[in-house]
mmCIF file of C-alpha atoms in Angstrom:
data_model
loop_
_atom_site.group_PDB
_atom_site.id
_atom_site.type_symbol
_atom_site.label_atom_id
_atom_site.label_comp_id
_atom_site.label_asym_id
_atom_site.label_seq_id
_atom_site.Cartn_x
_atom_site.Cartn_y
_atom_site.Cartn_z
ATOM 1 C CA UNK F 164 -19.099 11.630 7.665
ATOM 2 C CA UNK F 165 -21.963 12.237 5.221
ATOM 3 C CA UNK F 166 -25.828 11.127 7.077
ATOM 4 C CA UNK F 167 -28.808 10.848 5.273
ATOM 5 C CA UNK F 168 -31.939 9.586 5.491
ATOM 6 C CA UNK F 169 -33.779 6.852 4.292
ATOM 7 C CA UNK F 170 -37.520 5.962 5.564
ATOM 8 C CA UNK F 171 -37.395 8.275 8.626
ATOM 9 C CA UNK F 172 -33.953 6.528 9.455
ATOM 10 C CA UNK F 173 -30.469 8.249 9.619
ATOM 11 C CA UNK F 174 -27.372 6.746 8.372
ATOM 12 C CA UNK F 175 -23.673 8.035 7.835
ATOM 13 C CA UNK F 176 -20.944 7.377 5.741
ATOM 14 C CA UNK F 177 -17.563 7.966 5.674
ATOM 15 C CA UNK F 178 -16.195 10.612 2.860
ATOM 16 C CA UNK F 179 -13.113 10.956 3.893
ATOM 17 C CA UNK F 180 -9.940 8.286 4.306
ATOM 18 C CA UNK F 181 -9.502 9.246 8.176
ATOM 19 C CA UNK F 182 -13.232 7.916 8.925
ATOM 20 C CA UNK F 183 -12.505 4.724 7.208
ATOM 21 C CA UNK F 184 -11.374 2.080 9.392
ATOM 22 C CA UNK F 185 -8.772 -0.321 7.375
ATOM 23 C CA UNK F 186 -11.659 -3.384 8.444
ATOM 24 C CA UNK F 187 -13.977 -1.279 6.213
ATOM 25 C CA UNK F 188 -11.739 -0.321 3.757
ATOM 26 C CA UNK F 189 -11.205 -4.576 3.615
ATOM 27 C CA UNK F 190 -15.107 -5.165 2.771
ATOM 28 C CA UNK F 191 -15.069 -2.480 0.054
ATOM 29 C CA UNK F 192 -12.070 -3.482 -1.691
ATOM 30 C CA UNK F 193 -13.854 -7.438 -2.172
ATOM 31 C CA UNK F 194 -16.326 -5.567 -3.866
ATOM 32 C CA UNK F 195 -14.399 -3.436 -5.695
ATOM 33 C CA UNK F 196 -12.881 -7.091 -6.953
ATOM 34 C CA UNK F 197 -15.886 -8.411 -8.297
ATOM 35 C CA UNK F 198 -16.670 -5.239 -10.525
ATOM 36 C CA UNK F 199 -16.779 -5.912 -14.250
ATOM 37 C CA UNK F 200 -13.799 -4.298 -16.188
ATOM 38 C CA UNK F 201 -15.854 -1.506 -18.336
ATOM 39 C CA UNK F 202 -17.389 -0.334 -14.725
ATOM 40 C CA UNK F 203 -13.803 -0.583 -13.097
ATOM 41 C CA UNK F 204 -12.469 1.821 -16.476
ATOM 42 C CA UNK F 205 -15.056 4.253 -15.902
ATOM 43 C CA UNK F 206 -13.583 4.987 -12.299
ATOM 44 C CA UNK F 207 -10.094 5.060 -13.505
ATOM 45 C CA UNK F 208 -10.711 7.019 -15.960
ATOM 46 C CA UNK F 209 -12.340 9.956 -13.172
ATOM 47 C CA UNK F 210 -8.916 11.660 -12.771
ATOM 48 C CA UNK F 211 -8.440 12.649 -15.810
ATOM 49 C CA UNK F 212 -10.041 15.492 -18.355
ATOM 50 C CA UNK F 213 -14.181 15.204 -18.702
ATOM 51 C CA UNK F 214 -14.206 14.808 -22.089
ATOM 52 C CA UNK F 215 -12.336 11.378 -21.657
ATOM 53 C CA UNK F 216 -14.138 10.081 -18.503
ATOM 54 C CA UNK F 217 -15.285 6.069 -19.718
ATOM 55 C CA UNK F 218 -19.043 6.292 -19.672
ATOM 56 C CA UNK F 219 -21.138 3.262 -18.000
ATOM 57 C CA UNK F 220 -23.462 1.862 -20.222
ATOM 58 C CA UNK F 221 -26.197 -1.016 -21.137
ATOM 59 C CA UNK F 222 -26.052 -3.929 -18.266
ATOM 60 C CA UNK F 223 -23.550 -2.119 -16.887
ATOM 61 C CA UNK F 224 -25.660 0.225 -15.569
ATOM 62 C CA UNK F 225 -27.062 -2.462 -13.328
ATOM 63 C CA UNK F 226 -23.675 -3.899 -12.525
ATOM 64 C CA UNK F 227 -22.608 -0.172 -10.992
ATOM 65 C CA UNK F 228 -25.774 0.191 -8.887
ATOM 66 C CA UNK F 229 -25.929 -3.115 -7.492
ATOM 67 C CA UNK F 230 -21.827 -2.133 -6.366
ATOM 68 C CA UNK F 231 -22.992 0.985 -5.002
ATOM 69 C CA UNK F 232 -25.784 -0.539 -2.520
ATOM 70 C CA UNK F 233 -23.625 -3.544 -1.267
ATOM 71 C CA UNK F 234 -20.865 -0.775 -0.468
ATOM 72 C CA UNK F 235 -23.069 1.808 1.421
ATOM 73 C CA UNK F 236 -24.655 -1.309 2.960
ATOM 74 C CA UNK F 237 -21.199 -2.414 3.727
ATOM 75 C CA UNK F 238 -19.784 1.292 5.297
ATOM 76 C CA UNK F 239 -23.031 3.017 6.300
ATOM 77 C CA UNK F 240 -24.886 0.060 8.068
ATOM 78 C CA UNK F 241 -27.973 0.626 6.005
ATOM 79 C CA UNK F 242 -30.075 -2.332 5.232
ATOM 80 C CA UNK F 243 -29.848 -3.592 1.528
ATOM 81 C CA UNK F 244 -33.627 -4.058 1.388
ATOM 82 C CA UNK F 245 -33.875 -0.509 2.678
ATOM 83 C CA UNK F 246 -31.688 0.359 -0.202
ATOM 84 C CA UNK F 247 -32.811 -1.875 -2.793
ATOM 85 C CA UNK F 248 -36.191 0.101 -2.178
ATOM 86 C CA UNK F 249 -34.498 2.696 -2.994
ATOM 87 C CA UNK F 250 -34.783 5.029 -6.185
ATOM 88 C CA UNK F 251 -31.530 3.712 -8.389
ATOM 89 C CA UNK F 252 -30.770 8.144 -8.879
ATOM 90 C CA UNK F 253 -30.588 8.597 -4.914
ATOM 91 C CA UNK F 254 -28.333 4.935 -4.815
ATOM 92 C CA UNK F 255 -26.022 6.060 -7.442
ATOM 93 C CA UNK F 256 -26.107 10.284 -6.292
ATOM 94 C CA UNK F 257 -24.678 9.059 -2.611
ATOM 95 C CA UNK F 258 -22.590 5.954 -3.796
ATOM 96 C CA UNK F 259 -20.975 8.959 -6.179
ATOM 97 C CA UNK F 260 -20.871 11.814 -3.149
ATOM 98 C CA UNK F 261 -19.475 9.285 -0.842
ATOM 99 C CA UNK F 262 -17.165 6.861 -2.468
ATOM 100 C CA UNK F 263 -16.009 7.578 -5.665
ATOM 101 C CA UNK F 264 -12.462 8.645 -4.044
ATOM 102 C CA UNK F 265 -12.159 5.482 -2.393
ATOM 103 C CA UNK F 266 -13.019 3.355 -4.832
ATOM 104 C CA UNK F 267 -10.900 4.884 -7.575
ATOM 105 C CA UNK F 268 -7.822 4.769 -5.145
ATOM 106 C CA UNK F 269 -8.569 0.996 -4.799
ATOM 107 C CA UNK F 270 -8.367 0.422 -8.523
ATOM 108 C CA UNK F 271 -5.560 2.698 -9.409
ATOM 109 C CA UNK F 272 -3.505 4.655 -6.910
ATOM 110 C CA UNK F 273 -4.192 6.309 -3.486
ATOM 111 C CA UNK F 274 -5.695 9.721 -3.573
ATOM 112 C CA UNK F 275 -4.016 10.584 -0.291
ATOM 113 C CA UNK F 276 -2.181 14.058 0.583
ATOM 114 C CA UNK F 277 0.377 13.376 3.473
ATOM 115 C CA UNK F 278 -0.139 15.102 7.267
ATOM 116 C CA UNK F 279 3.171 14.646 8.081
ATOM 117 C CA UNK F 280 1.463 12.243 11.342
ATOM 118 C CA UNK F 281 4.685 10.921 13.603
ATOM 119 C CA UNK F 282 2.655 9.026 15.874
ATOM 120 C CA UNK F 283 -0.501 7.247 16.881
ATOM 121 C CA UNK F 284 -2.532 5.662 19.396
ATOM 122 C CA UNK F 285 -4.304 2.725 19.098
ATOM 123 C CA UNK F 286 -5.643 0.056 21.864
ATOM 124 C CA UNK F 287 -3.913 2.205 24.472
ATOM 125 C CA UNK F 288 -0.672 1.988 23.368
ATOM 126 C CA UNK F 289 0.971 5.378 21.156
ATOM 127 C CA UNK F 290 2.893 3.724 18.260
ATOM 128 C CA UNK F 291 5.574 5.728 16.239
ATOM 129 C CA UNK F 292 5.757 6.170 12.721
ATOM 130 C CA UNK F 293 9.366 6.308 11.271
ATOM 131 C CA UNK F 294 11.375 9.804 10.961
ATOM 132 C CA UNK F 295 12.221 10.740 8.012
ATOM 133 C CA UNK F 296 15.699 12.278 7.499
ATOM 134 C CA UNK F 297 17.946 14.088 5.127
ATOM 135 C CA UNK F 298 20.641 13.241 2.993
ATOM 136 C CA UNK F 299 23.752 14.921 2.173
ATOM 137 C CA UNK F 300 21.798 17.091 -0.326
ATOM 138 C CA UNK F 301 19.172 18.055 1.328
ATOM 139 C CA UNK F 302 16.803 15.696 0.214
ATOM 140 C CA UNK F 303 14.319 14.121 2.025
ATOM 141 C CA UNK F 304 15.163 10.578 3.497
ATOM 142 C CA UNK F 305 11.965 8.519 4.182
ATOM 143 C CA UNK F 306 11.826 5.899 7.096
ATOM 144 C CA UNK F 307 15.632 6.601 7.454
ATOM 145 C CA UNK F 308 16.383 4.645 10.126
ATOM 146 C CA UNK F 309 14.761 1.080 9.702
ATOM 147 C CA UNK F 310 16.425 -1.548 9.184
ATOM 148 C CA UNK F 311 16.295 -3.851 6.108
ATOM 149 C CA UNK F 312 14.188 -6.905 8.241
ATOM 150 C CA UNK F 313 11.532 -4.235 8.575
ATOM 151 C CA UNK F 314 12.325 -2.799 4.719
ATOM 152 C CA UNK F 315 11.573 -6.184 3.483
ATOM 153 C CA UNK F 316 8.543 -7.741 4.988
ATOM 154 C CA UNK F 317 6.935 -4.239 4.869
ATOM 155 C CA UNK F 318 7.936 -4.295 1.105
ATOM 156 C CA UNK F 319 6.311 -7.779 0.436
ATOM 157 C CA UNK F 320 3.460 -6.789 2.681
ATOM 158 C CA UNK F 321 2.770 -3.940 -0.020
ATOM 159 C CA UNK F 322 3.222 -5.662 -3.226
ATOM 160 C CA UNK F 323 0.225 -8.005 -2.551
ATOM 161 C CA UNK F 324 -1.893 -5.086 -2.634
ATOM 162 C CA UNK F 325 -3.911 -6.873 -0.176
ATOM 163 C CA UNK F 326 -5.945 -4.215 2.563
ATOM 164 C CA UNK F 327 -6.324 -7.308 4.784
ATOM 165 C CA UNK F 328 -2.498 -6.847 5.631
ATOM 166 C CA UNK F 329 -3.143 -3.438 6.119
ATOM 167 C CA UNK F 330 -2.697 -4.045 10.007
ATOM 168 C CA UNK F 331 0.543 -5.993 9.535
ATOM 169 C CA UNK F 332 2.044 -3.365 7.617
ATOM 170 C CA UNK F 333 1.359 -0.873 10.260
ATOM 171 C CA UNK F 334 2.623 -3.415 12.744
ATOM 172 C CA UNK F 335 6.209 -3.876 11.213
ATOM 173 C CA UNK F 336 6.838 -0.172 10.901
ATOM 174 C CA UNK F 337 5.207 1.465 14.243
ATOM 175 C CA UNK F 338 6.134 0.187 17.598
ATOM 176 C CA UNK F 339 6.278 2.143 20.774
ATOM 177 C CA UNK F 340 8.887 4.537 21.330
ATOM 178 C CA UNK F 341 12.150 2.392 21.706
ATOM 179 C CA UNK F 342 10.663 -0.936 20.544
ATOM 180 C CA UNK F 343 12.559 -3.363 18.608
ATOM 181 C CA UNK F 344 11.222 -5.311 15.532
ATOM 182 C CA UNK F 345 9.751 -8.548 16.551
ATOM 183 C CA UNK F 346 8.305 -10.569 13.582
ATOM 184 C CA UNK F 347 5.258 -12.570 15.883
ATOM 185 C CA UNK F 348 5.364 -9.576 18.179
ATOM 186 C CA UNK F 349 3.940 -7.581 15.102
ATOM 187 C CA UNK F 350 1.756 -10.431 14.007
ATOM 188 C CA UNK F 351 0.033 -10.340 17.816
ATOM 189 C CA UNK F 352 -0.073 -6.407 17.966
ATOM 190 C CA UNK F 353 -1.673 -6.200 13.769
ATOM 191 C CA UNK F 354 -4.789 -8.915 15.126
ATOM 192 C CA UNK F 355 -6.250 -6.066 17.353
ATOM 193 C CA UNK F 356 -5.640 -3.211 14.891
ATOM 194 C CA UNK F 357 -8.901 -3.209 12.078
ATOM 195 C CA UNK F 358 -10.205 0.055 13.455
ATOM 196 C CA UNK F 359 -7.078 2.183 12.487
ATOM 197 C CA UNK F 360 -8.282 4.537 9.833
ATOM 198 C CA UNK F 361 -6.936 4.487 6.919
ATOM 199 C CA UNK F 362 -5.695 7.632 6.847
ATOM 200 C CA UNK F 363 -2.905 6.191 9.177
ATOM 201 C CA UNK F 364 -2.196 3.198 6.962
ATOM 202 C CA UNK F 365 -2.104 5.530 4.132
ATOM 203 C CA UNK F 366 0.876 7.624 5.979
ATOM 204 C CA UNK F 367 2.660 4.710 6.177
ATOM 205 C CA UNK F 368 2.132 3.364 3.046
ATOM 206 C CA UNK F 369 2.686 7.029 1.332
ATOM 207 C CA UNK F 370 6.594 7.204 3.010
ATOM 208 C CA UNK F 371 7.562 3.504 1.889
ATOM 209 C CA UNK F 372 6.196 4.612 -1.550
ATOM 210 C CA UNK F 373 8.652 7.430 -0.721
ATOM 211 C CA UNK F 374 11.462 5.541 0.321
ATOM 212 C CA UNK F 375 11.147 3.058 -2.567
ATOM 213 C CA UNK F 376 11.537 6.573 -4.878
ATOM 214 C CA UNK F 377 14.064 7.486 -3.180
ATOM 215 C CA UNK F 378 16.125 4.174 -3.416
ATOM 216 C CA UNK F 379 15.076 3.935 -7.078
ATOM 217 C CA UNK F 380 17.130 7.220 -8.039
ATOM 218 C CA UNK F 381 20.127 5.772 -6.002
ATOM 219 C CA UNK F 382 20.310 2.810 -7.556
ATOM 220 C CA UNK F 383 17.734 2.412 -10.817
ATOM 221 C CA UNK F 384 19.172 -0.808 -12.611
ATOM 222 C CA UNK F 385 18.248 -2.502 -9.678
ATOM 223 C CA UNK F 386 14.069 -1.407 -10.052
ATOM 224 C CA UNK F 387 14.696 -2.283 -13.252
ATOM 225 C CA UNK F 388 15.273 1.453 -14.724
ATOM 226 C CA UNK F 389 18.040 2.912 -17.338
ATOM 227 C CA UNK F 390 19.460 6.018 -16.027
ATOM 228 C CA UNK F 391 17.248 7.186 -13.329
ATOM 229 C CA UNK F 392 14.050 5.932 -15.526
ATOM 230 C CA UNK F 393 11.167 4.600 -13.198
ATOM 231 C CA UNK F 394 10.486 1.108 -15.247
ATOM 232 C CA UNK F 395 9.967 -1.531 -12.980
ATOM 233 C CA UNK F 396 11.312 -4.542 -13.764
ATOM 234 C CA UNK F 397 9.835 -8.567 -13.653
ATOM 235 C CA UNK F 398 11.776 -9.128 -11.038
ATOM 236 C CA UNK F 399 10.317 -12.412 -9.424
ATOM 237 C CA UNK F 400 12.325 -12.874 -6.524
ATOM 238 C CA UNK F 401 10.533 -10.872 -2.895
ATOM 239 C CA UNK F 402 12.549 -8.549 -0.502
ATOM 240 C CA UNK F 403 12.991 -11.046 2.168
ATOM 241 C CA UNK F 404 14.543 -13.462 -1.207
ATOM 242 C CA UNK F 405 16.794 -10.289 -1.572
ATOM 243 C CA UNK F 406 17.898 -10.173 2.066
ATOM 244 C CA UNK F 407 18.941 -13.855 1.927
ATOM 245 C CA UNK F 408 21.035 -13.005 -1.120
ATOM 246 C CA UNK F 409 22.931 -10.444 0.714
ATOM 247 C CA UNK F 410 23.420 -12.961 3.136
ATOM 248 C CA UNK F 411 25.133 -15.415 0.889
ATOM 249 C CA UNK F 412 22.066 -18.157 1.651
ATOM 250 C CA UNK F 413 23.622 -18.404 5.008
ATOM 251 C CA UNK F 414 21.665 -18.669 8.084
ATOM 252 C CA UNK F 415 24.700 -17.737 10.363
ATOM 253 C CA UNK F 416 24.763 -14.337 8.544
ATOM 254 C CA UNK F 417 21.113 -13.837 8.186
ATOM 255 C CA UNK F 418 20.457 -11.565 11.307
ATOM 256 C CA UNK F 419 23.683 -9.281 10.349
ATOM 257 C CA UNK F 420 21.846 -8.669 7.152
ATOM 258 C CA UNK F 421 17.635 -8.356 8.834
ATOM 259 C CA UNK F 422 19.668 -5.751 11.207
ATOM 260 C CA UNK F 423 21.685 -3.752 8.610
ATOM 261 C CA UNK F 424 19.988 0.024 7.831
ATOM 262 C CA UNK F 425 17.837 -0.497 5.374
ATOM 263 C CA UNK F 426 19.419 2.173 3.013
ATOM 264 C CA UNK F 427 22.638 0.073 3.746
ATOM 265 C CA UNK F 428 21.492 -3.218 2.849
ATOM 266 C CA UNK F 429 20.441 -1.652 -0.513
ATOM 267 C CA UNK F 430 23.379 -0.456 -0.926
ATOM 268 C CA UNK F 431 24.865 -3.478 -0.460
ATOM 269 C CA UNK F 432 22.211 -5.377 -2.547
ATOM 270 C CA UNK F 433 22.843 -3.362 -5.720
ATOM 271 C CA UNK F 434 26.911 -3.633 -5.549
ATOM 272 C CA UNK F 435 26.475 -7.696 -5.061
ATOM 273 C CA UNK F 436 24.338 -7.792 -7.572
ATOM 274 C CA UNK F 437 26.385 -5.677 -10.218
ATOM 275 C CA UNK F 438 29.351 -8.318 -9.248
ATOM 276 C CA UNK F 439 27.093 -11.235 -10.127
ATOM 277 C CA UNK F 440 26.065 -9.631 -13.070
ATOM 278 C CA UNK F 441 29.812 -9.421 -14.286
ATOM 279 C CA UNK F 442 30.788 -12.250 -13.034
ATOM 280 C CA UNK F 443 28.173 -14.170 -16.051
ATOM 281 C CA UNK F 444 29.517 -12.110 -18.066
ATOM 282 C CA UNK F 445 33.190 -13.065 -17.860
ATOM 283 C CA UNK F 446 31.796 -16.791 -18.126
ATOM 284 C CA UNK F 447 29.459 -16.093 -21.080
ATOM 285 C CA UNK F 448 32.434 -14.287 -22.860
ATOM 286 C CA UNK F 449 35.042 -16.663 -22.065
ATOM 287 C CA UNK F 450 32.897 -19.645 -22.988
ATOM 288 C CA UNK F 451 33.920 -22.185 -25.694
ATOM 289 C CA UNK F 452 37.695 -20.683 -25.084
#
């Protein structure tokens, strides 16, 4: 945590992503919303070489310091009137100390180097993060063992990009040692879990990332990629829409295919849909005939 003081009062803010609780990390990302596109290009544009950082310029300049007092209002606790009183240098020197990595991973991609965490506690109870394992190569295996219920709803959870699902994420894929997936059960546990930092939900996040590289060098025409490419493809159509697929639209088979490995039920995914794939093209060549 960085503290400083403002008017013989001492405030602190995080710096880093394990003293960010997700709830905070919630509040910063609506800000990080509502900034105008030429400030939101200047962050995204921090990673790369200096020469080509976006500068912030003309009204602007106002836009970026009024972001950086609601958000150290928002994650120090420090009064906006107390800040607003402040000199706009000091405002935009500790917005730029303190959140710059956050906000840039909001807009673009996560900053976040891996701990290799297996577990955590939270509200008394320790949850478990999913192993990861190897494959016949030698590779690593991310979240090896889930199976494809938990592979989908924690996939759709992550394509909203939405931090207030944060918890629900971390729900579907930690449980106590031994646990089984339960959909509400998850929903009930994710209500009382705003404080996890985000370091945690990061973890998780980082190894379905993983996994999702993983499956997309297995089986790349199904992301949408030529050859191993990483293009991802329009695909319309949610995990869960993909897991009643594989169960023919059937509700009788439905649980055989939420309890499958999730590796499997890829597996099985990709060769169904490489059937139904030749199986228009047999029509569409046979047509008129």
């Amino acid at each position: 945590m960085f503290s400083f003081a403002i008017d013989h009062e001492t405030y602190s803010c995080p710096t880093r992503w394990q003293e960010l609780p997700v709830s905070d990390a919630v509040k910063l990302q609506a800000l990080v919303k509502e900034l105008p596109d030429a400030v939101a290009d200047h962050f995204r544009s921090l990673v790369g070489p200096a020469e080509e950082v976006t500068p912030v310029q003309g009204d602007d300049v106002g836009a970026l310091l009024d972001f950086w007092r609601k958000a150290l209002h928002a994650l120090s606790g420090c009064p906006l009137p107390v800040l607003d009183k402040t000199a706009d240098t000091d405002v935009h020197a500790l917005g730029e100390h303190c959140l710059t990595l956050f906000v840039f991973s909001l807009l673009a991609a996560p900053l976040y180097h891996p701990e290799g965490i297996e577990a955590f506690n939270t509200n008394g109870e320790r949850l478990v993060i999913p192993a990861t394992g190897t494959d016949a190569l030698g590779n690593a295996v991310p979240l090896e063992r889930i199976t494809a219920k938990e592979f989908c709803d924690a996939s759709d959870i992550t394509a909203t990009g939405d931090l207030t699902l944060a918890p629900l994420l971390l729900a579907v894929l930690c449980r106590p040692d031994g646990e089984p997936y339960d959909e509400e059960g998850a929903k009930t546990r994710a209500r009382k879990m705003g404080d996890v930092p985000m370091s945690i939900y990061l973890e998780v996040y980082t190894r379905l990332m993983e996994m999702h590289a993983y499956l997309r060098g297995e089986f790349p025409k199904l992301y949408g990629s030529d050859k191993g490419g990483d293009k991802s493809s329009d695909d319309p159509y949610t995990w869960s829409d993909k897991l009643l697929f594989v169960a023919d639209d059937k509700p009788s088979e439905l649980p055989y295919a939420e309890g499958l490995n999730a590796y499997e039920f890829v597996r099985i995914l990709d060769a169904k849909l490489k059937r139904e794939k030749q199986k228009w093209e047999i029509v569409a060549a046979t047509r008129g005939f």
